[in-house]
Amino acid sequence: CLSPSYNAPHPVVIDSALETSSVPDFSSERPTLFRERHGWCPYSERVWLALEVKQIPYDTIKIDNTGPGRKPSYFSGQTPQIRWPDGSIQGESMDL
């Protein structure tokens, strides 16, 4: 059984539907995966599993895709997306 970011010393996992107070502090050392909150998106799951299999340490922000107005202000687009440590964003699951 895989657990998220099992090789990362202290991975950050934020559920944006529950923690709406502020913009998170993004890591300058590891990527941040924006993934679908409920596990219904096969594209988010593909990227999550690839990171786990390759043992790449990362942080996670779970995004609620169930309706308008639920996404946090610091996120735009669709899931999955990765925010790289340099601040660039990549969003096509086959490219990630």
mmCIF file with all atom_site columns, C-alpha atoms in Angstrom:
data_model
loop_
_atom_site.group_PDB
_atom_site.id
_atom_site.type_symbol
_atom_site.label_atom_id
_atom_site.label_alt_id
_atom_site.label_comp_id
_atom_site.label_asym_id
_atom_site.label_entity_id
_atom_site.label_seq_id
_atom_site.pdbx_PDB_ins_code
_atom_site.Cartn_x
_atom_site.Cartn_y
_atom_site.Cartn_z
_atom_site.occupancy
_atom_site.B_iso_or_equiv
_atom_site.pdbx_formal_charge
_atom_site.auth_seq_id
_atom_site.auth_comp_id
_atom_site.auth_asym_id
_atom_site.auth_atom_id
_atom_site.pdbx_PDB_model_num
ATOM 1  C CA . CYS A 1 1  ? 0.000   0.000  0.000   1.00 0.00 ? 1  CYS A CA 1
ATOM 2  C CA . LEU A 1 2  ? 1.406   3.382  -1.004  1.00 0.00 ? 2  LEU A CA 1
ATOM 3  C CA . SER A 1 3  ? 1.018   6.376  1.235   1.00 0.00 ? 3  SER A CA 1
ATOM 4  C CA . PRO A 1 4  ? 1.393   9.874  -0.246  1.00 0.00 ? 4  PRO A CA 1
ATOM 5  C CA . SER A 1 5  ? 4.977   11.176 -0.376  1.00 0.00 ? 5  SER A CA 1
ATOM 6  C CA . TYR A 1 6  ? 6.381   8.366  1.699   1.00 0.00 ? 6  TYR A CA 1
ATOM 7  C CA . ASN A 1 7  ? 9.970   9.474  0.999   1.00 0.00 ? 7  ASN A CA 1
ATOM 8  C CA . ALA A 1 8  ? 9.454   13.168 1.732   1.00 0.00 ? 8  ALA A CA 1
ATOM 9  C CA . PRO A 1 9  ? 10.508  14.183 5.235   1.00 0.00 ? 9  PRO A CA 1
ATOM 10 C CA . HIS A 1 10 ? 7.456   16.371 5.905   1.00 0.00 ? 10 HIS A CA 1
ATOM 11 C CA . PRO A 1 11 ? 5.124   16.580 2.924   1.00 0.00 ? 11 PRO A CA 1
ATOM 12 C CA . VAL A 1 12 ? 2.452   19.219 2.949   1.00 0.00 ? 12 VAL A CA 1
ATOM 13 C CA . VAL A 1 13 ? -1.071  17.990 2.186   1.00 0.00 ? 13 VAL A CA 1
ATOM 14 C CA . ILE A 1 14 ? -3.707  20.709 1.990   1.00 0.00 ? 14 ILE A CA 1
ATOM 15 C CA . ASP A 1 15 ? -7.381  20.128 1.287   1.00 0.00 ? 15 ASP A CA 1
ATOM 16 C CA . SER A 1 16 ? -8.401  23.449 -0.273  1.00 0.00 ? 16 SER A CA 1
ATOM 17 C CA . ALA A 1 17 ? -12.075 22.855 0.556   1.00 0.00 ? 17 ALA A CA 1
ATOM 18 C CA . LEU A 1 18 ? -11.257 22.666 4.271   1.00 0.00 ? 18 LEU A CA 1
ATOM 19 C CA . GLU A 1 19 ? -8.328  25.083 4.538   1.00 0.00 ? 19 GLU A CA 1
ATOM 20 C CA . THR A 1 20 ? -9.465  28.259 2.821   1.00 0.00 ? 20 THR A CA 1
ATOM 21 C CA . SER A 1 21 ? -7.655  30.863 4.891   1.00 0.00 ? 21 SER A CA 1
ATOM 22 C CA . SER A 1 22 ? -4.595  31.801 2.823   1.00 0.00 ? 22 SER A CA 1
ATOM 23 C CA . VAL A 1 23 ? -2.166  31.013 0.038   1.00 0.00 ? 23 VAL A CA 1
ATOM 24 C CA . PRO A 1 24 ? 0.128   28.145 1.080   1.00 0.00 ? 24 PRO A CA 1
ATOM 25 C CA . ASP A 1 25 ? 3.891   28.514 1.351   1.00 0.00 ? 25 ASP A CA 1
ATOM 26 C CA . PHE A 1 26 ? 5.092   26.674 -1.736  1.00 0.00 ? 26 PHE A CA 1
ATOM 27 C CA . SER A 1 27 ? 8.286   24.655 -1.343  1.00 0.00 ? 27 SER A CA 1
ATOM 28 C CA . SER A 1 28 ? 11.434  25.863 -3.093  1.00 0.00 ? 28 SER A CA 1
ATOM 29 C CA . GLU A 1 29 ? 12.798  22.313 -3.000  1.00 0.00 ? 29 GLU A CA 1
ATOM 30 C CA . ARG A 1 30 ? 9.998   20.029 -4.214  1.00 0.00 ? 30 ARG A CA 1
ATOM 31 C CA . PRO A 1 31 ? 7.061   20.285 -6.617  1.00 0.00 ? 31 PRO A CA 1
ATOM 32 C CA . THR A 1 32 ? 3.472   20.784 -5.522  1.00 0.00 ? 32 THR A CA 1
ATOM 33 C CA . LEU A 1 33 ? 0.824   18.532 -7.063  1.00 0.00 ? 33 LEU A CA 1
ATOM 34 C CA . PHE A 1 34 ? -2.649  20.046 -7.455  1.00 0.00 ? 34 PHE A CA 1
ATOM 35 C CA . ARG A 1 35 ? -4.930  17.033 -7.694  1.00 0.00 ? 35 ARG A CA 1
ATOM 36 C CA . GLU A 1 36 ? -8.636  16.353 -7.630  1.00 0.00 ? 36 GLU A CA 1
ATOM 37 C CA . ARG A 1 37 ? -9.861  16.098 -4.050  1.00 0.00 ? 37 ARG A CA 1
ATOM 38 C CA . HIS A 1 38 ? -12.083 12.996 -4.175  1.00 0.00 ? 38 HIS A CA 1
ATOM 39 C CA . GLY A 1 39 ? -9.943  10.638 -6.257  1.00 0.00 ? 39 GLY A CA 1
ATOM 40 C CA . TRP A 1 40 ? -12.399 10.586 -9.168  1.00 0.00 ? 40 TRP A CA 1
ATOM 41 C CA . CYS A 1 41 ? -10.026 12.045 -11.765 1.00 0.00 ? 41 CYS A CA 1
ATOM 42 C CA . PRO A 1 42 ? -7.956  9.387  -13.557 1.00 0.00 ? 42 PRO A CA 1
ATOM 43 C CA . TYR A 1 43 ? -5.551  12.073 -14.814 1.00 0.00 ? 43 TYR A CA 1
ATOM 44 C CA . SER A 1 44 ? -4.786  13.243 -11.279 1.00 0.00 ? 44 SER A CA 1
ATOM 45 C CA . GLU A 1 45 ? -4.347  9.632  -10.199 1.00 0.00 ? 45 GLU A CA 1
ATOM 46 C CA . ARG A 1 46 ? -1.945  8.980  -13.096 1.00 0.00 ? 46 ARG A CA 1
ATOM 47 C CA . VAL A 1 47 ? 0.345   11.817 -12.031 1.00 0.00 ? 47 VAL A CA 1
ATOM 48 C CA . TRP A 1 48 ? 0.098   10.931 -8.322  1.00 0.00 ? 48 TRP A CA 1
ATOM 49 C CA . LEU A 1 49 ? 1.030   7.303  -8.995  1.00 0.00 ? 49 LEU A CA 1
ATOM 50 C CA . ALA A 1 50 ? 3.933   8.297  -11.263 1.00 0.00 ? 50 ALA A CA 1
ATOM 51 C CA . LEU A 1 51 ? 5.378   10.528 -8.519  1.00 0.00 ? 51 LEU A CA 1
ATOM 52 C CA . GLU A 1 52 ? 5.017   7.725  -5.988  1.00 0.00 ? 52 GLU A CA 1
ATOM 53 C CA . VAL A 1 53 ? 6.536   5.028  -8.221  1.00 0.00 ? 53 VAL A CA 1
ATOM 54 C CA . LYS A 1 54 ? 9.491   7.270  -9.077  1.00 0.00 ? 54 LYS A CA 1
ATOM 55 C CA . GLN A 1 55 ? 9.799   8.203  -5.377  1.00 0.00 ? 55 GLN A CA 1
ATOM 56 C CA . ILE A 1 56 ? 9.824   11.934 -6.118  1.00 0.00 ? 56 ILE A CA 1
ATOM 57 C CA . PRO A 1 57 ? 9.135   13.961 -2.959  1.00 0.00 ? 57 PRO A CA 1
ATOM 58 C CA . TYR A 1 58 ? 6.265   16.424 -3.449  1.00 0.00 ? 58 TYR A CA 1
ATOM 59 C CA . ASP A 1 59 ? 3.578   18.387 -1.647  1.00 0.00 ? 59 ASP A CA 1
ATOM 60 C CA . THR A 1 60 ? -0.133  18.006 -2.413  1.00 0.00 ? 60 THR A CA 1
ATOM 61 C CA . ILE A 1 61 ? -2.997  20.441 -2.641  1.00 0.00 ? 61 ILE A CA 1
ATOM 62 C CA . LYS A 1 62 ? -6.360  18.783 -3.160  1.00 0.00 ? 62 LYS A CA 1
ATOM 63 C CA . ILE A 1 63 ? -8.752  20.831 -5.300  1.00 0.00 ? 63 ILE A CA 1
ATOM 64 C CA . ASP A 1 64 ? -12.544 20.502 -5.209  1.00 0.00 ? 64 ASP A CA 1
ATOM 65 C CA . ASN A 1 65 ? -13.759 20.225 -8.821  1.00 0.00 ? 65 ASN A CA 1
ATOM 66 C CA . THR A 1 66 ? -17.426 19.660 -7.975  1.00 0.00 ? 66 THR A CA 1
ATOM 67 C CA . GLY A 1 67 ? -18.715 23.121 -8.752  1.00 0.00 ? 67 GLY A CA 1
ATOM 68 C CA . PRO A 1 68 ? -18.037 26.764 -9.505  1.00 0.00 ? 68 PRO A CA 1
ATOM 69 C CA . GLY A 1 69 ? -16.584 29.003 -6.828  1.00 0.00 ? 69 GLY A CA 1
ATOM 70 C CA . ARG A 1 70 ? -14.981 26.203 -4.833  1.00 0.00 ? 70 ARG A CA 1
ATOM 71 C CA . LYS A 1 71 ? -11.443 26.527 -6.172  1.00 0.00 ? 71 LYS A CA 1
ATOM 72 C CA . PRO A 1 72 ? -8.982  28.595 -4.129  1.00 0.00 ? 72 PRO A CA 1
ATOM 73 C CA . SER A 1 73 ? -7.856  31.978 -5.468  1.00 0.00 ? 73 SER A CA 1
ATOM 74 C CA . TYR A 1 74 ? -4.261  30.767 -5.964  1.00 0.00 ? 74 TYR A CA 1
ATOM 75 C CA . PHE A 1 75 ? -5.361  28.002 -8.381  1.00 0.00 ? 75 PHE A CA 1
ATOM 76 C CA . SER A 1 76 ? -6.700  28.310 -11.908 1.00 0.00 ? 76 SER A CA 1
ATOM 77 C CA . GLY A 1 77 ? -7.256  25.740 -14.615 1.00 0.00 ? 77 GLY A CA 1
ATOM 78 C CA . GLN A 1 78 ? -7.933  22.050 -14.324 1.00 0.00 ? 78 GLN A CA 1
ATOM 79 C CA . THR A 1 79 ? -6.403  19.262 -12.275 1.00 0.00 ? 79 THR A CA 1
ATOM 80 C CA . PRO A 1 80 ? -3.847  17.809 -12.333 1.00 0.00 ? 80 PRO A CA 1
ATOM 81 C CA . GLN A 1 81 ? -1.235  20.525 -12.324 1.00 0.00 ? 81 GLN A CA 1
ATOM 82 C CA . ILE A 1 82 ? 2.261   20.670 -10.935 1.00 0.00 ? 82 ILE A CA 1
ATOM 83 C CA . ARG A 1 83 ? 3.856   23.806 -9.610  1.00 0.00 ? 83 ARG A CA 1
ATOM 84 C CA . TRP A 1 84 ? 7.604   23.313 -9.936  1.00 0.00 ? 84 TRP A CA 1
ATOM 85 C CA . PRO A 1 85 ? 10.009  24.781 -7.345  1.00 0.00 ? 85 PRO A CA 1
ATOM 86 C CA . ASP A 1 86 ? 10.933  27.582 -9.810  1.00 0.00 ? 86 ASP A CA 1
ATOM 87 C CA . GLY A 1 87 ? 7.260   28.686 -9.847  1.00 0.00 ? 87 GLY A CA 1
ATOM 88 C CA . SER A 1 88 ? 6.396   27.405 -13.315 1.00 0.00 ? 88 SER A CA 1
ATOM 89 C CA . ILE A 1 89 ? 3.123   25.512 -13.792 1.00 0.00 ? 89 ILE A CA 1
ATOM 90 C CA . GLN A 1 90 ? 2.581   22.419 -15.949 1.00 0.00 ? 90 GLN A CA 1
ATOM 91 C CA . GLY A 1 91 ? -0.834  20.895 -16.468 1.00 0.00 ? 91 GLY A CA 1
ATOM 92 C CA . GLU A 1 92 ? -1.059  18.148 -19.080 1.00 0.00 ? 92 GLU A CA 1
ATOM 93 C CA . SER A 1 93 ? -1.021  14.792 -17.295 1.00 0.00 ? 93 SER A CA 1
ATOM 94 C CA . MET A 1 94 ? 0.782   12.980 -20.109 1.00 0.00 ? 94 MET A CA 1
ATOM 95 C CA . ASP A 1 95 ? 3.595   15.577 -19.986 1.00 0.00 ? 95 ASP A CA 1
ATOM 96 C CA . LEU A 1 96 ? 4.010   15.345 -16.248 1.00 0.00 ? 96 LEU A CA 1
#
